[in-house]
PDB file of C-alpha atoms in Angstrom:
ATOM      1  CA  UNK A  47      13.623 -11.409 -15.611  1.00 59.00           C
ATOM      2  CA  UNK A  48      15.326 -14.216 -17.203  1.00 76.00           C
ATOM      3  CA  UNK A  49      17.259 -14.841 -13.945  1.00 76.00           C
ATOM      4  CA  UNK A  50      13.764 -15.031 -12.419  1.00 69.00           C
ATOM      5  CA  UNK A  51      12.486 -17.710 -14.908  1.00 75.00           C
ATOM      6  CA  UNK A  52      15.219 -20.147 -14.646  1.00 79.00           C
ATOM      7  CA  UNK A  53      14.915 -19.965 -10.887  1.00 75.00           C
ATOM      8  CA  UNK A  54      11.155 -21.175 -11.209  1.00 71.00           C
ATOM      9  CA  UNK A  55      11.692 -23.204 -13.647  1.00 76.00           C
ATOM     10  CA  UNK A  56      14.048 -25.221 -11.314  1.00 77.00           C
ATOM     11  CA  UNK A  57      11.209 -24.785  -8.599  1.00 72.00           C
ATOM     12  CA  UNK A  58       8.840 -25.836 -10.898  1.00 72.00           C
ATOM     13  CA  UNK A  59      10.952 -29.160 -11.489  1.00 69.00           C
ATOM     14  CA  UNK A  60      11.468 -29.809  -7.566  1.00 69.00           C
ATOM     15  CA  UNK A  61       9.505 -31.465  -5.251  1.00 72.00           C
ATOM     16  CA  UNK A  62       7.921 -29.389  -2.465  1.00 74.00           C
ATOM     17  CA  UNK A  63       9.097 -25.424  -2.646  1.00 86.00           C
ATOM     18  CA  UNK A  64       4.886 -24.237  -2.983  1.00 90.00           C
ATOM     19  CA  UNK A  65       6.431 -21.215  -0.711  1.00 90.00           C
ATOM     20  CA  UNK A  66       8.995 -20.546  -3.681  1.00 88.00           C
ATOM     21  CA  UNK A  67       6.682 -21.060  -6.355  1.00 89.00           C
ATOM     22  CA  UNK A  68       4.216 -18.520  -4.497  1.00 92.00           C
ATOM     23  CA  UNK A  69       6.796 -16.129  -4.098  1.00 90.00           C
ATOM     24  CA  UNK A  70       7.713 -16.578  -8.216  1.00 87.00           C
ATOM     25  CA  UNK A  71       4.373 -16.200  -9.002  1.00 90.00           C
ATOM     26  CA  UNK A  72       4.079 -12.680  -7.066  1.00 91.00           C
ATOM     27  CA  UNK A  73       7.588 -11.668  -8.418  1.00 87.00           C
ATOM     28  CA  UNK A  74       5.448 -12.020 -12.073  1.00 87.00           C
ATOM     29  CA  UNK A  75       2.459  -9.857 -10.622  1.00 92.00           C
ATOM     30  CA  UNK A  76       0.841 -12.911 -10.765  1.00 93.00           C
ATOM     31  CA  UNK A  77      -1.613 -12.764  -7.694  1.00 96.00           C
ATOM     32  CA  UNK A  78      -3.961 -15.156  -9.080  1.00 96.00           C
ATOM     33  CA  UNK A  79      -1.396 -17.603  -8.926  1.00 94.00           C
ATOM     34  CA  UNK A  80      -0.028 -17.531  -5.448  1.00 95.00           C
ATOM     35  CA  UNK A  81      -3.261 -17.331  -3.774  1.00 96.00           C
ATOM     36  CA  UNK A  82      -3.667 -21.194  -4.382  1.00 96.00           C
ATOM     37  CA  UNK A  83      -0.565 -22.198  -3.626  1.00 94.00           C
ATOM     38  CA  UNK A  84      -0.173 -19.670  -0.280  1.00 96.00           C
ATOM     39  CA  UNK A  85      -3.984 -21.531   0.946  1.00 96.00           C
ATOM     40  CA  UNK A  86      -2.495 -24.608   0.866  1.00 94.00           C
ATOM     41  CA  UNK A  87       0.354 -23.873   3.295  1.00 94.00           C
ATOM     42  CA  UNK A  88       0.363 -23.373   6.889  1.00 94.00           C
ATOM     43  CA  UNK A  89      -0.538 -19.444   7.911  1.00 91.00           C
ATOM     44  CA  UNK A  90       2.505 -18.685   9.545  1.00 95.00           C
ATOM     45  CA  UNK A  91       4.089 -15.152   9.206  1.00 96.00           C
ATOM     46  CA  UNK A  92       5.862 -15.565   5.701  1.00 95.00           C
ATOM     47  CA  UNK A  93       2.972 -17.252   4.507  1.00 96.00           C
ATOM     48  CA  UNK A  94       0.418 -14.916   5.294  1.00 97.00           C
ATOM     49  CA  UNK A  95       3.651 -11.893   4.678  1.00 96.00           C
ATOM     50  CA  UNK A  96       2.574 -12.860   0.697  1.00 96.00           C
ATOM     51  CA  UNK A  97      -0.930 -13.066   1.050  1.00 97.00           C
ATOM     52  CA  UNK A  98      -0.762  -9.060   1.744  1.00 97.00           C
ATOM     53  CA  UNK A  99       1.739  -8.799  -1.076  1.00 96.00           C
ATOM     54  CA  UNK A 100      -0.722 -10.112  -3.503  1.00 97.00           C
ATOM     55  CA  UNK A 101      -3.492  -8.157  -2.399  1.00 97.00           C
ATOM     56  CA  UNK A 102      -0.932  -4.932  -2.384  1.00 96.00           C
ATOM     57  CA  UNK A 103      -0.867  -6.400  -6.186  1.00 95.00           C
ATOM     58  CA  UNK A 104      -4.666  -6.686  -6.495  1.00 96.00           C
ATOM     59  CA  UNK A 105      -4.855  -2.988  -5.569  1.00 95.00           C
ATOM     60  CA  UNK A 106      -6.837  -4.023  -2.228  1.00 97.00           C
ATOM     61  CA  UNK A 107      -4.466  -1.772  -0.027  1.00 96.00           C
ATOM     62  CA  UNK A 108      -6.727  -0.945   3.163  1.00 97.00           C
ATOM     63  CA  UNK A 109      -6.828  -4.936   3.143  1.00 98.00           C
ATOM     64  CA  UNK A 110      -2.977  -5.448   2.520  1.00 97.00           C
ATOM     65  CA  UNK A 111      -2.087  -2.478   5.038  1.00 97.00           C
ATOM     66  CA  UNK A 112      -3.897  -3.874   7.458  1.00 97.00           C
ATOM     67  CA  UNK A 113      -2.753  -7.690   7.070  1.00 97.00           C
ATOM     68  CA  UNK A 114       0.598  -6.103   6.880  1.00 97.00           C
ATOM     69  CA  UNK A 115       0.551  -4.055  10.344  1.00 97.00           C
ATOM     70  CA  UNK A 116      -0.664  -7.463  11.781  1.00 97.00           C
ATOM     71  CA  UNK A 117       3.259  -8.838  11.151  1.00 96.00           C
ATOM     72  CA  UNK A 118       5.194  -5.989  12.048  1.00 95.00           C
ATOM     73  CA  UNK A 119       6.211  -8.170  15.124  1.00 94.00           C
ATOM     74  CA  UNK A 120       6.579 -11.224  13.532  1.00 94.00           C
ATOM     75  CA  UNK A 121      10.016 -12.680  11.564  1.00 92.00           C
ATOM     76  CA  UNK A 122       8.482 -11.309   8.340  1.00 93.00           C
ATOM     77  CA  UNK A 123       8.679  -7.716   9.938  1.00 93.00           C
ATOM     78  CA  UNK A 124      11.380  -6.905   7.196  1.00 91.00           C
ATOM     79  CA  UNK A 125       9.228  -7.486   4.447  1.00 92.00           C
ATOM     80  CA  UNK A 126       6.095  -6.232   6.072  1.00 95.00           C
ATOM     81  CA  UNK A 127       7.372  -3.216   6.952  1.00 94.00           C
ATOM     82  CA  UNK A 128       9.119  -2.531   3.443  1.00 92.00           C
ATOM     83  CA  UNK A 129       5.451  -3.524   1.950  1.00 94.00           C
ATOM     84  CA  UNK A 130       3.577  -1.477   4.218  1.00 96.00           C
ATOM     85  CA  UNK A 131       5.877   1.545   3.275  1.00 93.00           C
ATOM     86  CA  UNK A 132       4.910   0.804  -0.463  1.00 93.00           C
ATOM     87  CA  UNK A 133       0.657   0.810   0.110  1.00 95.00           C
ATOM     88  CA  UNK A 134       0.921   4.096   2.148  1.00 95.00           C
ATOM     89  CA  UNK A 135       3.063   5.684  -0.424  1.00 92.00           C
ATOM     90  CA  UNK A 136       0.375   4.086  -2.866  1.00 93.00           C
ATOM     91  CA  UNK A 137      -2.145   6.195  -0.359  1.00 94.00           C
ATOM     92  CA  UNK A 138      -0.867   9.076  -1.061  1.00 91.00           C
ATOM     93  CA  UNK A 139       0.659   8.767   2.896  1.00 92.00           C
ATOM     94  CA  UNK A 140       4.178  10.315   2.166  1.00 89.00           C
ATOM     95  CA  UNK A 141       5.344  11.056   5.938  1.00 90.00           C
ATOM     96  CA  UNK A 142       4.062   7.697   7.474  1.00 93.00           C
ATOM     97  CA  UNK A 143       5.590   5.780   4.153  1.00 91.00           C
ATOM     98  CA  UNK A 144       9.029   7.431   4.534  1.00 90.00           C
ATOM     99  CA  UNK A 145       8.608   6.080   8.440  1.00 92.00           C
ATOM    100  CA  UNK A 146       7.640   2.649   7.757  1.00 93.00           C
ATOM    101  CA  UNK A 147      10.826   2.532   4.890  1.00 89.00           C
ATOM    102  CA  UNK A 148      13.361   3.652   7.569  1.00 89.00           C
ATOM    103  CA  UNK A 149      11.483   0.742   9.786  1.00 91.00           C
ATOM    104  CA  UNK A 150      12.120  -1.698   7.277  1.00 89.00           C
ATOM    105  CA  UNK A 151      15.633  -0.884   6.773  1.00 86.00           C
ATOM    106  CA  UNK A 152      16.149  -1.327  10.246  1.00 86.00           C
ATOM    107  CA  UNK A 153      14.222  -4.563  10.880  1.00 85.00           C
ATOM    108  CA  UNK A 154      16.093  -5.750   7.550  1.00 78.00           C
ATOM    109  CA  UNK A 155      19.549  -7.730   7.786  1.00 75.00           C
ATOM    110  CA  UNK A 156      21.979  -6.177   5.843  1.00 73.00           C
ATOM    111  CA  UNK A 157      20.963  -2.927   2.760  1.00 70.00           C
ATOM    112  CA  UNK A 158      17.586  -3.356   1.766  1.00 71.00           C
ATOM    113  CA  UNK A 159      17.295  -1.247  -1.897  1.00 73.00           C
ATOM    114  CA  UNK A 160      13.599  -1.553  -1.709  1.00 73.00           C
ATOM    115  CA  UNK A 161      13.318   0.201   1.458  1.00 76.00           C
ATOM    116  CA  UNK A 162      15.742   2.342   0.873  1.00 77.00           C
ATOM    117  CA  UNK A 163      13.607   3.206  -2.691  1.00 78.00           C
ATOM    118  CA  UNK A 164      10.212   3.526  -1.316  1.00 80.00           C
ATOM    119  CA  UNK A 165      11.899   5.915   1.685  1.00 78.00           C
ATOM    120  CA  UNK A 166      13.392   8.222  -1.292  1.00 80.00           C
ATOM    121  CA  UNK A 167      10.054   8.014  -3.345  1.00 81.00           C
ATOM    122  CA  UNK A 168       7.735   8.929  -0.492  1.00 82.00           C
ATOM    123  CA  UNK A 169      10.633  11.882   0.622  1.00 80.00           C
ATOM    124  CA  UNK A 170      10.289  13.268  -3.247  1.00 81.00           C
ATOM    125  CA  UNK A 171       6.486  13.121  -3.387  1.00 80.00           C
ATOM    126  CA  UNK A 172       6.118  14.673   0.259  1.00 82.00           C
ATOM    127  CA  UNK A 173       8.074  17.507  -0.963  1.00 80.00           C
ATOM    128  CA  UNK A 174       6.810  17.873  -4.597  1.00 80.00           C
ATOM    129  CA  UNK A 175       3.301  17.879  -2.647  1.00 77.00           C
ATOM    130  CA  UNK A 176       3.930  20.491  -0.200  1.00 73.00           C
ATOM    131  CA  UNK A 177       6.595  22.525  -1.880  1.00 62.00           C
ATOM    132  CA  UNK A 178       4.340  25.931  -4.146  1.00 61.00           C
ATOM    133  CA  UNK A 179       5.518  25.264  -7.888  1.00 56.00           C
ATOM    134  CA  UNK A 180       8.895  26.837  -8.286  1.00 50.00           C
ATOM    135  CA  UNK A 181      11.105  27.411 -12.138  1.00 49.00           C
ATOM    136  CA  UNK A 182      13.450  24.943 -10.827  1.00 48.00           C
ATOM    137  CA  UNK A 183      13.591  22.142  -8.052  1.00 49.00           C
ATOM    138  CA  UNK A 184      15.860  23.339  -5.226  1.00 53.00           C
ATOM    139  CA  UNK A 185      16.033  19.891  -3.691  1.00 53.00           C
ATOM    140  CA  UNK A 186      16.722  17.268  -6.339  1.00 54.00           C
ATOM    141  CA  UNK A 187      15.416  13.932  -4.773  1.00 56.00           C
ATOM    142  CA  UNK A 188      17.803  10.677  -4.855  1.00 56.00           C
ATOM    143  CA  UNK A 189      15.596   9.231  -7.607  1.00 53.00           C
ATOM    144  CA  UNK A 190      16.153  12.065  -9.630  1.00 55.00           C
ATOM    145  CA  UNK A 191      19.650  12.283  -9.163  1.00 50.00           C
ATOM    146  CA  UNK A 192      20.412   7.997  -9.514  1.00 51.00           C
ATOM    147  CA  UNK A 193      17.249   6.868 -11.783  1.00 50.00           C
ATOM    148  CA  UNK A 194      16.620  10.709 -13.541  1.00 48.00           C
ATOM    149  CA  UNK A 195      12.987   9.721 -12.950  1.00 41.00           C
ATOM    150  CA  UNK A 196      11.588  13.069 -11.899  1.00 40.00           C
ATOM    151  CA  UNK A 197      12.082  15.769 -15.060  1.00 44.00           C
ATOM    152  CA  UNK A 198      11.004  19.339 -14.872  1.00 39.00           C
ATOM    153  CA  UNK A 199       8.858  19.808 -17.598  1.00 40.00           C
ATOM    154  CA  UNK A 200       6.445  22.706 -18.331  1.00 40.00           C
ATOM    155  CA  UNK A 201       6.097  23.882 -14.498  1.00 43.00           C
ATOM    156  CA  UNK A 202       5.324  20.675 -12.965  1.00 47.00           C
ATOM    157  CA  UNK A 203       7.675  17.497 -12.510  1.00 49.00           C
ATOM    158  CA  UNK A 204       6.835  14.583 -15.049  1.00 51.00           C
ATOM    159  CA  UNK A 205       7.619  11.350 -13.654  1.00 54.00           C
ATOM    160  CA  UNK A 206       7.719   8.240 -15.018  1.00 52.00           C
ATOM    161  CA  UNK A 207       6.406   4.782 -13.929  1.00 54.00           C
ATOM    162  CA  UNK A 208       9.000   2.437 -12.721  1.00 52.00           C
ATOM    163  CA  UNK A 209       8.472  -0.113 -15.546  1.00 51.00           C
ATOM    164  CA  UNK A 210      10.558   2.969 -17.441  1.00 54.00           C
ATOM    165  CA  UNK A 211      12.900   2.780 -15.801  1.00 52.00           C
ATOM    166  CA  UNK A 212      16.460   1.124 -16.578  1.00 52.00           C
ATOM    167  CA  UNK A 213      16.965  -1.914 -14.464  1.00 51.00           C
ATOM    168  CA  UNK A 214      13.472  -1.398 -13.126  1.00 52.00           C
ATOM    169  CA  UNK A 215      12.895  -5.214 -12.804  1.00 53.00           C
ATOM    170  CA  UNK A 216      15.819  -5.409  -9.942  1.00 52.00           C
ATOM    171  CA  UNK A 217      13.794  -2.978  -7.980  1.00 53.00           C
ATOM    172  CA  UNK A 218      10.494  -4.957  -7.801  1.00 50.00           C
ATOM    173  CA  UNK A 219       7.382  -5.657  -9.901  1.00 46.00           C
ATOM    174  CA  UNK A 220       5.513  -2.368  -8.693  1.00 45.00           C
TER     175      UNK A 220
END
């Protein structure tokens, strides 16, 4: 996070950048923030990419799904799609979420660890949902095995929020 702050505090002492400072403000789960900023630019795809963003951050996620599906053909389709994986996962949507993240990897240049996350996340929960209780997971999920995030405790897996989480803030501010 202190990486984070210096970068805004440059933006903050630069002319111009309102897309940067937006972006900042949603990296600090600060929705409130952005919105003013993001108004006062021109609604083209990235623009209106963090408007859903800070609604997924607002909770609003019928909103931000569907303001999201409206730029999976756009040049923000990276981002969208990695987004959109993270409200359906929200919804409780495991198969469509783990579709959406493979999207986003593919409509992302180069490794996208977000999408590559939210795919592993929604894999773990679809299984953990549809799987009868068992003494002992027979398919550890990647989080488990990289982050240790899922524990078997008492007959039903205990997981932990991502704040938790070692390193979480590289991940992103969900």
């Amino acid at each position: 996070s202190d990486r984070i702050d210096e970068a805004a505090r440059l933006v903050d002492g630069s002319e111009g950048l309102t897309l940067w400072r937006a972006r900042f403000a949603l990296w600090r789960n600060r929705p409130d923030v952005a919105r003013p900023l993001l108004a006062a630019l021109p609604a083209d795809p990235e623009v209106r990419c963090l408007d859903a963003i800070a609604l997924v951050l607002e909770g609003d996620l019928p909103q931000a799904e569907t303001r999201l599906r409206e730029l999976l053909d756009t040049d923000a389709r990276g981002e969208a799609w990695t987004w959109l994986a993270t409200v359906l996962r929200k919804q409780q949507r495991y198969a469509e979420a783990m579709r959406a993240a493979e999207t986003a990897s593919a409509a992302t240049v180069g490794f996208s660890l977000v999408a590559r996350v939210e795919r592993e996340i929604a894999s773990d929960y679809l299984w953990m949902s549809s799987s009868p209780a068992v003494p002992e997971p027979t398919r550890p999920g990647l989080l488990q095995r990289l982050l240790g995030s899922a524990k078997r405790f008492g007959g039903r897996f205990m997981l932990r929020r991502i704040e938790e989480l070692e390193n979480a803030d590289a991940l992103y501010a969900l």
